[in-house]
Tab-separated table of C-alpha atoms in Angstrom:
chain	number	residue	atom	x	y	z
A	1	MET	CA	99.126	125.446	95.827
A	2	ARG	CA	101.363	124.592	98.772
A	3	TYR	CA	100.973	121.871	101.348
A	4	LEU	CA	102.058	121.540	104.924
A	5	LYS	CA	103.227	117.942	105.261
A	6	LEU	CA	102.999	116.193	108.603
A	7	THR	CA	104.117	112.592	109.100
A	8	LEU	CA	101.266	110.641	110.675
A	9	LEU	CA	102.922	107.219	110.666
A	10	ASP	CA	106.398	105.887	109.884
A	11	ILE	CA	106.770	102.197	110.686
A	12	VAL	CA	108.432	98.997	109.520
A	13	LEU	CA	106.229	95.924	109.929
A	14	LYS	CA	107.535	92.359	110.075
A	15	GLY	CA	106.721	90.283	107.018
A	16	LEU	CA	104.522	91.109	104.074
A	17	PRO	CA	100.787	91.743	104.222
A	18	PRO	CA	98.579	88.971	102.817
A	19	THR	CA	97.486	89.235	99.218
A	20	VAL	CA	93.812	89.767	98.398
A	21	ASN	CA	93.616	86.077	97.457
A	22	GLN	CA	95.019	85.123	100.883
A	23	MET	CA	92.659	87.492	102.718
A	24	TYR	CA	89.284	86.085	101.720
A	25	ARG	CA	87.636	82.736	101.077
A	26	THR	CA	84.145	81.805	99.950
A	27	SER	CA	82.225	79.045	101.696
A	28	LYS	CA	80.203	76.352	99.933
A	29	THR	CA	77.112	78.464	100.584
A	30	CYS	CA	78.735	81.461	98.835
A	31	VAL	CA	79.417	83.384	102.027
A	32	ARG	CA	82.626	85.418	101.792
A	33	TYR	CA	84.769	85.490	104.943
A	34	LYS	CA	88.175	86.736	106.109
A	35	THR	CA	90.834	84.047	106.580
A	36	GLN	CA	92.623	83.419	109.869
A	37	LYS	CA	95.891	84.514	108.209
A	38	ALA	CA	94.329	87.882	107.339
A	39	LYS	CA	92.860	88.300	110.833
A	40	ASP	CA	96.224	87.504	112.460
A	41	TYR	CA	98.104	89.954	110.248
A	42	GLN	CA	95.475	92.622	110.794
A	43	ARG	CA	95.625	92.197	114.586
A	44	TYR	CA	99.434	92.496	114.562
A	45	ALA	CA	99.613	95.433	112.111
A	46	VAL	CA	96.833	97.475	113.742
A	47	LYS	CA	98.431	97.123	117.190
A	48	ALA	CA	101.866	98.112	115.832
A	49	MET	CA	100.425	101.065	113.882
A	50	GLN	CA	98.526	102.349	116.912
A	51	ALA	CA	101.705	102.195	119.010
A	52	ALA	CA	103.667	104.112	116.349
A	53	HIS	CA	100.926	106.641	115.490
A	54	LEU	CA	102.475	110.096	115.726
A	55	VAL	CA	99.245	112.123	115.903
A	56	PRO	CA	96.636	111.445	118.620
A	57	TYR	CA	93.583	111.565	116.324
A	58	THR	CA	92.217	110.081	113.107
A	59	PHE	CA	93.271	112.288	110.198
A	60	LYS	CA	90.370	113.147	107.877
A	61	GLY	CA	92.215	115.094	105.150
A	62	ARG	CA	94.202	114.116	102.060
A	63	VAL	CA	97.284	111.911	102.511
A	64	VAL	CA	100.322	110.432	100.778
A	65	LEU	CA	100.992	106.727	101.311
A	66	ASN	CA	104.534	105.438	100.761
A	67	VAL	CA	104.982	101.664	100.953
A	68	LYS	CA	108.129	99.638	100.394
A	69	PHE	CA	108.082	95.845	100.447
A	70	TYR	CA	111.382	94.160	101.251
A	71	ASP	CA	110.987	90.600	100.020
A	72	SER	CA	113.402	87.744	100.677
A	73	GLY	CA	111.346	85.189	98.720
A	74	LYS	CA	111.541	84.114	95.106
A	75	ARG	CA	107.793	83.840	94.382
A	76	LYS	CA	106.202	86.266	91.947
A	77	TRP	CA	103.460	88.566	93.232
A	78	ASP	CA	101.787	91.831	92.229
A	79	LEU	CA	102.563	94.982	94.190
A	80	ASP	CA	98.978	96.195	94.228
A	81	ASN	CA	97.671	92.862	95.506
A	82	ARG	CA	99.173	93.478	98.984
A	83	LEU	CA	97.954	97.050	99.405
A	84	LYS	CA	94.365	96.246	100.385
A	85	ALA	CA	95.365	94.639	103.686
A	86	LEU	CA	97.617	97.604	104.571
A	87	GLN	CA	94.971	100.176	103.703
A	88	ASP	CA	92.396	98.323	105.821
A	89	CYS	CA	94.847	98.290	108.750
A	90	LEU	CA	95.454	102.058	108.463
A	91	GLN	CA	91.736	102.622	108.779
A	92	LEU	CA	91.229	100.139	111.637
A	93	ALA	CA	94.213	101.599	113.536
A	94	GLY	CA	92.642	105.056	113.368
A	95	ILE	CA	95.451	106.600	111.312
A	96	ILE	CA	93.069	107.652	108.526
A	97	GLU	CA	89.295	107.607	108.277
A	98	ASP	CA	89.097	105.871	104.875
A	99	ASP	CA	91.484	104.771	102.131
A	100	SER	CA	89.724	107.136	99.696
A	101	GLN	CA	91.789	109.911	101.390
A	102	ILE	CA	94.939	108.694	99.611
A	103	ASP	CA	95.785	111.181	96.860
A	104	PHE	CA	99.338	109.983	96.189
A	105	LEU	CA	100.479	106.381	96.390
A	106	ASN	CA	104.092	105.301	96.034
A	107	VAL	CA	104.741	101.553	96.141
A	108	GLU	CA	108.121	99.858	95.699
A	109	ARG	CA	109.576	96.384	95.991
A	110	GLU	CA	113.167	95.585	96.901
A	111	LYS	CA	114.863	92.219	97.218
A	112	SER	CA	116.113	91.576	100.723
A	113	SER	CA	118.725	89.139	101.926
A	114	GLY	CA	117.246	89.333	105.428
A	115	ALA	CA	113.708	88.800	106.651
A	116	SER	CA	110.773	90.153	104.649
A	117	ARG	CA	109.344	93.414	105.985
A	118	THR	CA	107.085	96.280	104.959
A	119	SER	CA	107.859	99.964	105.408
A	120	VAL	CA	104.778	102.201	105.682
A	121	LYS	CA	104.773	105.982	105.807
A	122	VAL	CA	101.638	108.137	105.854
A	123	ILE	CA	102.012	111.879	105.322
A	124	SER	CA	99.186	114.406	105.637
A	125	LEU	CA	98.583	117.031	102.963
A	126	ILE	CA	97.278	120.179	104.602
A	127	GLU	CA	96.621	122.917	102.069
A	128	VAL	CA	98.269	126.236	102.950
A	129	GLN	CA	97.211	129.515	101.403
A	130	ASP	CA	99.947	131.902	100.340
A	131	ARG	CA	100.024	135.311	101.942
A	132	GLU	CA	99.611	138.131	99.499
């Protein structure tokens, strides 16, 4: 099977997305809500993704998601704990319809001497039939 690969998004975002623990809180009455930090990041990331979106429609097929976190801090954190916020932003920005479309996920972390940032690349996987 062969795929035609089309880059849907290639962007570097300032900072790191919030972790799942930073995204949500639970009130005293057991109501779960999104934190202001998560809302602020989401507003910034969605706007930046929409401006950098290379295809003028929401892609509904299978995709590859490549993420690289450049971290200047010394705190320990899990790679997968920051993906939820990014995946939500991809959906809200209209890049993809749903994060269940992600067939391949490549996530890396690299120490950075400069400011923390996040590189995000979304590539479509369009199945191409071979001619016989």
